[in-house]
mmCIF file with all atom_site columns, N, CA and C in Angstrom:
data_model
loop_
_atom_site.group_PDB
_atom_site.id
_atom_site.type_symbol
_atom_site.label_atom_id
_atom_site.label_alt_id
_atom_site.label_comp_id
_atom_site.label_asym_id
_atom_site.label_entity_id
_atom_site.label_seq_id
_atom_site.pdbx_PDB_ins_code
_atom_site.Cartn_x
_atom_site.Cartn_y
_atom_site.Cartn_z
_atom_site.occupancy
_atom_site.B_iso_or_equiv
_atom_site.pdbx_formal_charge
_atom_site.auth_seq_id
_atom_site.auth_comp_id
_atom_site.auth_asym_id
_atom_site.auth_atom_id
_atom_site.pdbx_PDB_model_num
ATOM 1   N N  . MET A 1 1  ? 8.644  16.758  16.900  1.00 70.00 ? 157 MET A N  1
ATOM 2   C CA . MET A 1 1  ? 9.280  15.520  16.494  1.00 70.00 ? 157 MET A CA 1
ATOM 3   C C  . MET A 1 1  ? 8.459  14.309  16.952  1.00 70.00 ? 157 MET A C  1
ATOM 4   N N  . TYR A 1 2  ? 7.914  14.432  18.169  1.00 80.00 ? 158 TYR A N  1
ATOM 5   C CA . TYR A 1 2  ? 7.102  13.341  18.699  1.00 80.00 ? 158 TYR A CA 1
ATOM 6   C C  . TYR A 1 2  ? 5.850  13.136  17.855  1.00 80.00 ? 158 TYR A C  1
ATOM 7   N N  . LEU A 1 3  ? 5.245  14.232  17.410  1.00 78.00 ? 159 LEU A N  1
ATOM 8   C CA . LEU A 1 3  ? 4.044  14.141  16.582  1.00 78.00 ? 159 LEU A CA 1
ATOM 9   C C  . LEU A 1 3  ? 4.337  13.478  15.244  1.00 78.00 ? 159 LEU A C  1
ATOM 10  N N  . LEU A 1 4  ? 5.490  13.762  14.669  1.00 77.00 ? 160 LEU A N  1
ATOM 11  C CA . LEU A 1 4  ? 5.886  13.148  13.397  1.00 77.00 ? 160 LEU A CA 1
ATOM 12  C C  . LEU A 1 4  ? 6.038  11.639  13.544  1.00 77.00 ? 160 LEU A C  1
ATOM 13  N N  . ILE A 1 5  ? 6.704  11.194  14.581  1.00 84.00 ? 161 ILE A N  1
ATOM 14  C CA . ILE A 1 5  ? 6.894  9.760   14.814  1.00 84.00 ? 161 ILE A CA 1
ATOM 15  C C  . ILE A 1 5  ? 5.554  9.088   15.096  1.00 84.00 ? 161 ILE A C  1
ATOM 16  N N  . LYS A 1 6  ? 4.695  9.769   15.826  1.00 86.00 ? 162 LYS A N  1
ATOM 17  C CA . LYS A 1 6  ? 3.375  9.217   16.139  1.00 86.00 ? 162 LYS A CA 1
ATOM 18  C C  . LYS A 1 6  ? 2.537  9.044   14.871  1.00 86.00 ? 162 LYS A C  1
ATOM 19  N N  . LYS A 1 7  ? 2.569  10.025  13.967  1.00 82.00 ? 163 LYS A N  1
ATOM 20  C CA . LYS A 1 7  ? 1.805  9.924   12.719  1.00 82.00 ? 163 LYS A CA 1
ATOM 21  C C  . LYS A 1 7  ? 2.347  8.823   11.820  1.00 82.00 ? 163 LYS A C  1
ATOM 22  N N  . ILE A 1 8  ? 3.662  8.706   11.728  1.00 82.00 ? 164 ILE A N  1
ATOM 23  C CA . ILE A 1 8  ? 4.262  7.666   10.890  1.00 82.00 ? 164 ILE A CA 1
ATOM 24  C C  . ILE A 1 8  ? 3.949  6.286   11.450  1.00 82.00 ? 164 ILE A C  1
ATOM 25  N N  . PHE A 1 9  ? 4.044  6.116   12.761  1.00 88.00 ? 165 PHE A N  1
ATOM 26  C CA . PHE A 1 9  ? 3.731  4.831   13.380  1.00 88.00 ? 165 PHE A CA 1
ATOM 27  C C  . PHE A 1 9  ? 2.263  4.473   13.181  1.00 88.00 ? 165 PHE A C  1
ATOM 28  N N  . PHE A 1 10 ? 1.370  5.440   13.330  1.00 87.00 ? 166 PHE A N  1
ATOM 29  C CA . PHE A 1 10 ? -0.059 5.186   13.142  1.00 87.00 ? 166 PHE A CA 1
ATOM 30  C C  . PHE A 1 10 ? -0.355 4.789   11.700  1.00 87.00 ? 166 PHE A C  1
ATOM 31  N N  . ALA A 1 11 ? 0.221  5.495   10.745  1.00 84.00 ? 167 ALA A N  1
ATOM 32  C CA . ALA A 1 11 ? -0.015 5.178   9.330   1.00 84.00 ? 167 ALA A CA 1
ATOM 33  C C  . ALA A 1 11 ? 0.547  3.806   8.982   1.00 84.00 ? 167 ALA A C  1
ATOM 34  N N  . ALA A 1 12 ? 1.729  3.490   9.489   1.00 85.00 ? 168 ALA A N  1
ATOM 35  C CA . ALA A 1 12 ? 2.332  2.190   9.201   1.00 85.00 ? 168 ALA A CA 1
ATOM 36  C C  . ALA A 1 12 ? 1.516  1.059   9.815   1.00 85.00 ? 168 ALA A C  1
ATOM 37  N N  . SER A 1 13 ? 1.038  1.233   11.036  1.00 90.00 ? 169 SER A N  1
ATOM 38  C CA . SER A 1 13 ? 0.272  0.161   11.676  1.00 90.00 ? 169 SER A CA 1
ATOM 39  C C  . SER A 1 13 ? -1.081 -0.047  10.997  1.00 90.00 ? 169 SER A C  1
ATOM 40  N N  . ILE A 1 14 ? -1.745 1.010   10.603  1.00 89.00 ? 170 ILE A N  1
ATOM 41  C CA . ILE A 1 14 ? -3.024 0.870   9.895   1.00 89.00 ? 170 ILE A CA 1
ATOM 42  C C  . ILE A 1 14 ? -2.821 0.189   8.551   1.00 89.00 ? 170 ILE A C  1
ATOM 43  N N  . ASN A 1 15 ? -1.781 0.577   7.817   1.00 86.00 ? 171 ASN A N  1
ATOM 44  C CA . ASN A 1 15 ? -1.545 -0.007  6.499   1.00 86.00 ? 171 ASN A CA 1
ATOM 45  C C  . ASN A 1 15 ? -1.095 -1.460  6.590   1.00 86.00 ? 171 ASN A C  1
ATOM 46  N N  . ILE A 1 16 ? -0.359 -1.831  7.611   1.00 88.00 ? 172 ILE A N  1
ATOM 47  C CA . ILE A 1 16 ? 0.007  -3.238  7.810   1.00 88.00 ? 172 ILE A CA 1
ATOM 48  C C  . ILE A 1 16 ? -1.241 -4.057  8.136   1.00 88.00 ? 172 ILE A C  1
ATOM 49  N N  . PHE A 1 17 ? -2.137 -3.493  8.922   1.00 91.00 ? 173 PHE A N  1
ATOM 50  C CA . PHE A 1 17 ? -3.401 -4.172  9.203   1.00 91.00 ? 173 PHE A CA 1
ATOM 51  C C  . PHE A 1 17 ? -4.200 -4.387  7.923   1.00 91.00 ? 173 PHE A C  1
ATOM 52  N N  . PHE A 1 18 ? -4.293 -3.363  7.075   1.00 86.00 ? 174 PHE A N  1
ATOM 53  C CA . PHE A 1 18 ? -5.000 -3.504  5.798   1.00 86.00 ? 174 PHE A CA 1
ATOM 54  C C  . PHE A 1 18 ? -4.346 -4.557  4.916   1.00 86.00 ? 174 PHE A C  1
ATOM 55  N N  . LEU A 1 19 ? -3.023 -4.623  4.920   1.00 85.00 ? 175 LEU A N  1
ATOM 56  C CA . LEU A 1 19 ? -2.316 -5.619  4.117   1.00 85.00 ? 175 LEU A CA 1
ATOM 57  C C  . LEU A 1 19 ? -2.625 -7.032  4.605   1.00 85.00 ? 175 LEU A C  1
ATOM 58  N N  . LEU A 1 20 ? -2.683 -7.231  5.905   1.00 89.00 ? 176 LEU A N  1
ATOM 59  C CA . LEU A 1 20 ? -3.042 -8.543  6.443   1.00 89.00 ? 176 LEU A CA 1
ATOM 60  C C  . LEU A 1 20 ? -4.474 -8.920  6.082   1.00 89.00 ? 176 LEU A C  1
ATOM 61  N N  . VAL A 1 21 ? -5.377 -7.960  6.107   1.00 87.00 ? 177 VAL A N  1
ATOM 62  C CA . VAL A 1 21 ? -6.762 -8.226  5.709   1.00 87.00 ? 177 VAL A CA 1
ATOM 63  C C  . VAL A 1 21 ? -6.820 -8.613  4.240   1.00 87.00 ? 177 VAL A C  1
ATOM 64  N N  . ILE A 1 22 ? -6.043 -7.943  3.401   1.00 85.00 ? 178 ILE A N  1
ATOM 65  C CA . ILE A 1 22 ? -6.013 -8.286  1.973   1.00 85.00 ? 178 ILE A CA 1
ATOM 66  C C  . ILE A 1 22 ? -5.502 -9.705  1.781   1.00 85.00 ? 178 ILE A C  1
ATOM 67  N N  . PHE A 1 23 ? -4.463 -10.100 2.519   1.00 84.00 ? 179 PHE A N  1
ATOM 68  C CA . PHE A 1 23 ? -3.944 -11.464 2.404   1.00 84.00 ? 179 PHE A CA 1
ATOM 69  C C  . PHE A 1 23 ? -5.006 -12.500 2.767   1.00 84.00 ? 179 PHE A C  1
ATOM 70  N N  . ILE A 1 24 ? -5.806 -12.218 3.773   1.00 86.00 ? 180 ILE A N  1
ATOM 71  C CA . ILE A 1 24 ? -6.845 -13.160 4.185   1.00 86.00 ? 180 ILE A CA 1
ATOM 72  C C  . ILE A 1 24 ? -7.967 -13.214 3.153   1.00 86.00 ? 180 ILE A C  1
ATOM 73  N N  . VAL A 1 25 ? -8.362 -12.078 2.621   1.00 82.00 ? 181 VAL A N  1
ATOM 74  C CA . VAL A 1 25 ? -9.503 -12.012 1.709   1.00 82.00 ? 181 VAL A CA 1
ATOM 75  C C  . VAL A 1 25 ? -9.197 -12.621 0.347   1.00 82.00 ? 181 VAL A C  1
ATOM 76  N N  . ILE A 1 26 ? -7.972 -12.471 -0.159  1.00 82.00 ? 182 ILE A N  1
ATOM 77  C CA . ILE A 1 26 ? -7.698 -12.885 -1.540  1.00 82.00 ? 182 ILE A CA 1
ATOM 78  C C  . ILE A 1 26 ? -7.257 -14.336 -1.667  1.00 82.00 ? 182 ILE A C  1
ATOM 79  N N  . GLN A 1 27 ? -7.382 -15.130 -0.651  1.00 81.00 ? 183 GLN A N  1
ATOM 80  C CA . GLN A 1 27 ? -6.926 -16.510 -0.739  1.00 81.00 ? 183 GLN A CA 1
ATOM 81  C C  . GLN A 1 27 ? -7.715 -17.321 -1.757  1.00 81.00 ? 183 GLN A C  1
ATOM 82  N N  . ASN A 1 28 ? -8.956 -16.997 -1.979  1.00 77.00 ? 184 ASN A N  1
ATOM 83  C CA . ASN A 1 28 ? -9.771 -17.741 -2.934  1.00 77.00 ? 184 ASN A CA 1
ATOM 84  C C  . ASN A 1 28 ? -9.976 -16.988 -4.243  1.00 77.00 ? 184 ASN A C  1
ATOM 85  N N  . SER A 1 29 ? -9.133 -16.022 -4.506  1.00 75.00 ? 185 SER A N  1
ATOM 86  C CA . SER A 1 29 ? -9.280 -15.235 -5.729  1.00 75.00 ? 185 SER A CA 1
ATOM 87  C C  . SER A 1 29 ? -8.773 -16.029 -6.926  1.00 75.00 ? 185 SER A C  1
ATOM 88  N N  . ALA A 1 30 ? -9.597 -16.130 -7.958  1.00 77.00 ? 186 ALA A N  1
ATOM 89  C CA . ALA A 1 30 ? -9.236 -16.929 -9.131  1.00 77.00 ? 186 ALA A CA 1
ATOM 90  C C  . ALA A 1 30 ? -8.684 -16.080 -10.266 1.00 77.00 ? 186 ALA A C  1
ATOM 91  N N  . SER A 1 31 ? -9.034 -14.807 -10.325 1.00 79.00 ? 187 SER A N  1
ATOM 92  C CA . SER A 1 31 ? -8.566 -13.970 -11.432 1.00 79.00 ? 187 SER A CA 1
ATOM 93  C C  . SER A 1 31 ? -7.152 -13.469 -11.145 1.00 79.00 ? 187 SER A C  1
ATOM 94  N N  . LYS A 1 32 ? -6.247 -13.748 -12.064 1.00 81.00 ? 188 LYS A N  1
ATOM 95  C CA . LYS A 1 32 ? -4.852 -13.351 -11.901 1.00 81.00 ? 188 LYS A CA 1
ATOM 96  C C  . LYS A 1 32 ? -4.398 -12.591 -13.133 1.00 81.00 ? 188 LYS A C  1
ATOM 97  N N  . SER A 1 33 ? -3.467 -11.664 -12.932 1.00 82.00 ? 189 SER A N  1
ATOM 98  C CA . SER A 1 33 ? -2.921 -10.901 -14.048 1.00 82.00 ? 189 SER A CA 1
ATOM 99  C C  . SER A 1 33 ? -1.479 -10.520 -13.739 1.00 82.00 ? 189 SER A C  1
ATOM 100 N N  . LYS A 1 34 ? -0.777 -10.042 -14.762 1.00 82.00 ? 190 LYS A N  1
ATOM 101 C CA . LYS A 1 34 ? 0.611  -9.627  -14.623 1.00 82.00 ? 190 LYS A CA 1
ATOM 102 C C  . LYS A 1 34 ? 0.691  -8.112  -14.718 1.00 82.00 ? 190 LYS A C  1
ATOM 103 N N  . VAL A 1 35 ? 1.706  -7.541  -14.072 1.00 81.00 ? 191 VAL A N  1
ATOM 104 C CA . VAL A 1 35 ? 1.959  -6.111  -14.161 1.00 81.00 ? 191 VAL A CA 1
ATOM 105 C C  . VAL A 1 35 ? 3.155  -5.918  -15.075 1.00 81.00 ? 191 VAL A C  1
ATOM 106 N N  . ASN A 1 36 ? 2.989  -5.119  -16.115 1.00 83.00 ? 192 ASN A N  1
ATOM 107 C CA . ASN A 1 36 ? 4.069  -4.871  -17.064 1.00 83.00 ? 192 ASN A CA 1
ATOM 108 C C  . ASN A 1 36 ? 4.849  -3.625  -16.653 1.00 83.00 ? 192 ASN A C  1
ATOM 109 N N  . PHE A 1 37 ? 6.146  -3.810  -16.439 1.00 81.00 ? 193 PHE A N  1
ATOM 110 C CA . PHE A 1 37 ? 7.043  -2.699  -16.155 1.00 81.00 ? 193 PHE A CA 1
ATOM 111 C C  . PHE A 1 37 ? 7.846  -2.387  -17.406 1.00 81.00 ? 193 PHE A C  1
ATOM 112 N N  . ILE A 1 38 ? 8.678  -1.361  -17.350 1.00 81.00 ? 194 ILE A N  1
ATOM 113 C CA . ILE A 1 38 ? 9.518  -1.012  -18.498 1.00 81.00 ? 194 ILE A CA 1
ATOM 114 C C  . ILE A 1 38 ? 10.549 -2.112  -18.743 1.00 81.00 ? 194 ILE A C  1
ATOM 115 N N  . ILE A 1 39 ? 11.121 -2.637  -17.683 1.00 85.00 ? 195 ILE A N  1
ATOM 116 C CA . ILE A 1 39 ? 12.180 -3.646  -17.805 1.00 85.00 ? 195 ILE A CA 1
ATOM 117 C C  . ILE A 1 39 ? 11.602 -5.032  -18.063 1.00 85.00 ? 195 ILE A C  1
ATOM 118 N N  . GLY A 1 40 ? 10.553 -5.393  -17.403 1.00 84.00 ? 196 GLY A N  1
ATOM 119 C CA . GLY A 1 40 ? 9.983  -6.740  -17.543 1.00 84.00 ? 196 GLY A CA 1
ATOM 120 C C  . GLY A 1 40 ? 8.581  -6.772  -16.978 1.00 84.00 ? 196 GLY A C  1
ATOM 121 N N  . GLU A 1 41 ? 8.146  -7.954  -16.591 1.00 84.00 ? 197 GLU A N  1
ATOM 122 C CA . GLU A 1 41 ? 6.815  -8.099  -16.009 1.00 84.00 ? 197 GLU A CA 1
ATOM 123 C C  . GLU A 1 41 ? 6.892  -9.004  -14.786 1.00 84.00 ? 197 GLU A C  1
ATOM 124 N N  . THR A 1 42 ? 5.884  -8.912  -13.955 1.00 80.00 ? 198 THR A N  1
ATOM 125 C CA . THR A 1 42 ? 5.858  -9.688  -12.727 1.00 80.00 ? 198 THR A CA 1
ATOM 126 C C  . THR A 1 42 ? 5.266  -11.067 -12.990 1.00 80.00 ? 198 THR A C  1
ATOM 127 N N  . ILE A 1 43 ? 5.260  -11.869 -11.953 1.00 82.00 ? 199 ILE A N  1
ATOM 128 C CA . ILE A 1 43 ? 4.568  -13.152 -12.035 1.00 82.00 ? 199 ILE A CA 1
ATOM 129 C C  . ILE A 1 43 ? 3.069  -12.888 -11.964 1.00 82.00 ? 199 ILE A C  1
ATOM 130 N N  . GLU A 1 44 ? 2.264  -13.898 -12.199 1.00 82.00 ? 200 GLU A N  1
ATOM 131 C CA . GLU A 1 44 ? 0.814  -13.715 -12.122 1.00 82.00 ? 200 GLU A CA 1
ATOM 132 C C  . GLU A 1 44 ? 0.401  -13.539 -10.665 1.00 82.00 ? 200 GLU A C  1
ATOM 133 N N  . LEU A 1 45 ? -0.222 -12.416 -10.392 1.00 80.00 ? 201 LEU A N  1
ATOM 134 C CA . LEU A 1 45 ? -0.708 -12.090 -9.062  1.00 80.00 ? 201 LEU A CA 1
ATOM 135 C C  . LEU A 1 45 ? -2.218 -11.915 -9.116  1.00 80.00 ? 201 LEU A C  1
ATOM 136 N N  . PRO A 1 46 ? -2.904 -12.187 -8.002  1.00 82.00 ? 202 PRO A N  1
ATOM 137 C CA . PRO A 1 46 ? -4.345 -11.919 -7.982  1.00 82.00 ? 202 PRO A CA 1
ATOM 138 C C  . PRO A 1 46 ? -4.617 -10.430 -8.215  1.00 82.00 ? 202 PRO A C  1
ATOM 139 N N  . THR A 1 47 ? -5.630 -10.154 -8.987  1.00 81.00 ? 203 THR A N  1
ATOM 140 C CA . THR A 1 47 ? -5.951 -8.772  -9.333  1.00 81.00 ? 203 THR A CA 1
ATOM 141 C C  . THR A 1 47 ? -6.288 -7.955  -8.094  1.00 81.00 ? 203 THR A C  1
ATOM 142 N N  . SER A 1 48 ? -6.974 -8.554  -7.148  1.00 82.00 ? 204 SER A N  1
ATOM 143 C CA . SER A 1 48 ? -7.319 -7.829  -5.925  1.00 82.00 ? 204 SER A CA 1
ATOM 144 C C  . SER A 1 48 ? -6.078 -7.469  -5.119  1.00 82.00 ? 204 SER A C  1
ATOM 145 N N  . PHE A 1 49 ? -5.030 -8.299  -5.179  1.00 82.00 ? 205 PHE A N  1
ATOM 146 C CA . PHE A 1 49 ? -3.790 -7.961  -4.488  1.00 82.00 ? 205 PHE A CA 1
ATOM 147 C C  . PHE A 1 49 ? -3.111 -6.768  -5.148  1.00 82.00 ? 205 PHE A C  1
ATOM 148 N N  . ILE A 1 50 ? -3.148 -6.704  -6.464  1.00 83.00 ? 206 ILE A N  1
ATOM 149 C CA . ILE A 1 50 ? -2.534 -5.576  -7.171  1.00 83.00 ? 206 ILE A CA 1
ATOM 150 C C  . ILE A 1 50 ? -3.247 -4.274  -6.812  1.00 83.00 ? 206 ILE A C  1
ATOM 151 N N  . PHE A 1 51 ? -4.583 -4.293  -6.843  1.00 84.00 ? 207 PHE A N  1
ATOM 152 C CA . PHE A 1 51 ? -5.337 -3.092  -6.481  1.00 84.00 ? 207 PHE A CA 1
ATOM 153 C C  . PHE A 1 51 ? -5.145 -2.733  -5.009  1.00 84.00 ? 207 PHE A C  1
ATOM 154 N N  . GLY A 1 52 ? -5.189 -3.719  -4.140  1.00 84.00 ? 208 GLY A N  1
ATOM 155 C CA . GLY A 1 52 ? -5.053 -3.460  -2.707  1.00 84.00 ? 208 GLY A CA 1
ATOM 156 C C  . GLY A 1 52 ? -3.685 -2.952  -2.323  1.00 84.00 ? 208 GLY A C  1
ATOM 157 N N  . SER A 1 53 ? -2.638 -3.534  -2.901  1.00 84.00 ? 209 SER A N  1
ATOM 158 C CA . SER A 1 53 ? -1.290 -3.077  -2.560  1.00 84.00 ? 209 SER A CA 1
ATOM 159 C C  . SER A 1 53 ? -1.027 -1.679  -3.102  1.00 84.00 ? 209 SER A C  1
ATOM 160 N N  . SER A 1 54 ? -1.594 -1.336  -4.255  1.00 86.00 ? 210 SER A N  1
ATOM 161 C CA . SER A 1 54 ? -1.425 0.032   -4.752  1.00 86.00 ? 210 SER A CA 1
ATOM 162 C C  . SER A 1 54 ? -2.189 1.023   -3.881  1.00 86.00 ? 210 SER A C  1
ATOM 163 N N  . LEU A 1 55 ? -3.347 0.626   -3.371  1.00 87.00 ? 211 LEU A N  1
ATOM 164 C CA . LEU A 1 55 ? -4.098 1.485   -2.465  1.00 87.00 ? 211 LEU A CA 1
ATOM 165 C C  . LEU A 1 55 ? -3.338 1.705   -1.162  1.00 87.00 ? 211 LEU A C  1
ATOM 166 N N  . ILE A 1 56 ? -2.760 0.650   -0.621  1.00 86.00 ? 212 ILE A N  1
ATOM 167 C CA . ILE A 1 56 ? -2.030 0.758   0.635   1.00 86.00 ? 212 ILE A CA 1
ATOM 168 C C  . ILE A 1 56 ? -0.761 1.584   0.463   1.00 86.00 ? 212 ILE A C  1
ATOM 169 N N  . SER A 1 57 ? -0.025 1.366   -0.623  1.00 85.00 ? 213 SER A N  1
ATOM 170 C CA . SER A 1 57 ? 1.194  2.157   -0.827  1.00 85.00 ? 213 SER A CA 1
ATOM 171 C C  . SER A 1 57 ? 0.860  3.626   -1.056  1.00 85.00 ? 213 SER A C  1
ATOM 172 N N  . GLY A 1 58 ? -0.233 3.914   -1.753  1.00 87.00 ? 214 GLY A N  1
ATOM 173 C CA . GLY A 1 58 ? -0.656 5.301   -1.927  1.00 87.00 ? 214 GLY A CA 1
ATOM 174 C C  . GLY A 1 58 ? -1.085 5.937   -0.623  1.00 87.00 ? 214 GLY A C  1
ATOM 175 N N  . SER A 1 59 ? -1.737 5.170   0.219   1.00 84.00 ? 215 SER A N  1
ATOM 176 C CA . SER A 1 59 ? -2.147 5.680   1.522   1.00 84.00 ? 215 SER A CA 1
ATOM 177 C C  . SER A 1 59 ? -0.940 5.981   2.399   1.00 84.00 ? 215 SER A C  1
ATOM 178 N N  . PHE A 1 60 ? 0.048  5.101   2.369   1.00 82.00 ? 216 PHE A N  1
ATOM 179 C CA . PHE A 1 60 ? 1.235  5.314   3.196   1.00 82.00 ? 216 PHE A CA 1
ATOM 180 C C  . PHE A 1 60 ? 2.055  6.492   2.686   1.00 82.00 ? 216 PHE A C  1
ATOM 181 N N  . LEU A 1 61 ? 2.228  6.599   1.373   1.00 84.00 ? 217 LEU A N  1
ATOM 182 C CA . LEU A 1 61 ? 2.985  7.726   0.825   1.00 84.00 ? 217 LEU A CA 1
ATOM 183 C C  . LEU A 1 61 ? 2.218  9.038   0.958   1.00 84.00 ? 217 LEU A C  1
ATOM 184 N N  . GLY A 1 62 ? 0.896  8.975   0.934   1.00 83.00 ? 218 GLY A N  1
ATOM 185 C CA . GLY A 1 62 ? 0.093  10.173  1.128   1.00 83.00 ? 218 GLY A CA 1
ATOM 186 C C  . GLY A 1 62 ? 0.187  10.725  2.536   1.00 83.00 ? 218 GLY A C  1
ATOM 187 N N  . THR A 1 63 ? 0.632  9.918   3.474   1.00 80.00 ? 219 THR A N  1
ATOM 188 C CA . THR A 1 63 ? 0.832  10.386  4.838   1.00 80.00 ? 219 THR A CA 1
ATOM 189 C C  . THR A 1 63 ? 1.947  11.418  4.905   1.00 80.00 ? 219 THR A C  1
ATOM 190 N N  . PHE A 1 64 ? 2.930  11.304  4.021   1.00 77.00 ? 220 PHE A N  1
ATOM 191 C CA . PHE A 1 64 ? 4.081  12.197  4.058   1.00 77.00 ? 220 PHE A CA 1
ATOM 192 C C  . PHE A 1 64 ? 3.858  13.511  3.311   1.00 77.00 ? 220 PHE A C  1
ATOM 193 N N  . LEU A 1 65 ? 2.801  13.640  2.527   1.00 79.00 ? 221 LEU A N  1
ATOM 194 C CA . LEU A 1 65 ? 2.574  14.863  1.758   1.00 79.00 ? 221 LEU A CA 1
ATOM 195 C C  . LEU A 1 65 ? 2.446  16.119  2.616   1.00 79.00 ? 221 LEU A C  1
ATOM 196 N N  . PRO A 1 66 ? 1.738  16.095  3.738   1.00 76.00 ? 222 PRO A N  1
ATOM 197 C CA . PRO A 1 66 ? 1.676  17.328  4.538   1.00 76.00 ? 222 PRO A CA 1
ATOM 198 C C  . PRO A 1 66 ? 3.037  17.777  5.063   1.00 76.00 ? 222 PRO A C  1
ATOM 199 N N  . PHE A 1 67 ? 3.965  16.869  5.226   1.00 72.00 ? 223 PHE A N  1
ATOM 200 C CA . PHE A 1 67 ? 5.285  17.255  5.716   1.00 72.00 ? 223 PHE A CA 1
ATOM 201 C C  . PHE A 1 67 ? 6.104  17.940  4.631   1.00 72.00 ? 223 PHE A C  1
ATOM 202 N N  . PHE A 1 68 ? 5.859  17.583  3.369   1.00 72.00 ? 224 PHE A N  1
ATOM 203 C CA . PHE A 1 68 ? 6.603  18.193  2.276   1.00 72.00 ? 224 PHE A CA 1
ATOM 204 C C  . PHE A 1 68 ? 6.048  19.560  1.893   1.00 72.00 ? 224 PHE A C  1
ATOM 205 N N  . PHE A 1 69 ? 4.758  19.778  2.090   1.00 74.00 ? 225 PHE A N  1
ATOM 206 C CA . PHE A 1 69 ? 4.126  21.039  1.714   1.00 74.00 ? 225 PHE A CA 1
ATOM 207 C C  . PHE A 1 69 ? 3.787  21.889  2.935   1.00 74.00 ? 225 PHE A C  1
ATOM 208 N N  . LYS A 1 70 ? 4.582  21.789  3.954   1.00 68.00 ? 226 LYS A N  1
ATOM 209 C CA . LYS A 1 70 ? 4.344  22.530  5.176   1.00 68.00 ? 226 LYS A CA 1
ATOM 210 C C  . LYS A 1 70 ? 4.662  24.005  4.946   1.00 68.00 ? 226 LYS A C  1
ATOM 211 N N  . ARG A 1 71 ? 3.747  24.886  5.334   1.00 61.00 ? 227 ARG A N  1
ATOM 212 C CA . ARG A 1 71 ? 3.956  26.325  5.157   1.00 61.00 ? 227 ARG A CA 1
ATOM 213 C C  . ARG A 1 71 ? 4.674  26.883  6.373   1.00 61.00 ? 227 ARG A C  1
ATOM 214 N N  . TYR A 1 72 ? 5.639  27.705  6.111   1.00 51.00 ? 228 TYR A N  1
ATOM 215 C CA . TYR A 1 72 ? 6.411  28.315  7.200   1.00 51.00 ? 228 TYR A CA 1
ATOM 216 C C  . TYR A 1 72 ? 6.071  29.774  7.345   1.00 51.00 ? 228 TYR A C  1
#
């Protein structure tokens, strides 16, 4: 149980750090685009933020994959 909490905390702290770095880097980004969902679309966001946030969310969710496919 301790190892599980340690891995989740480590993944969350690394991904929060990456998110803060993305916020600092994209302040001067001029290219903006919208994300189209089934229901509607988002406001115009910097393209680098869209790519970076999808990378970070994939990294965080990928942390949980070994727990779901654990062999007994």
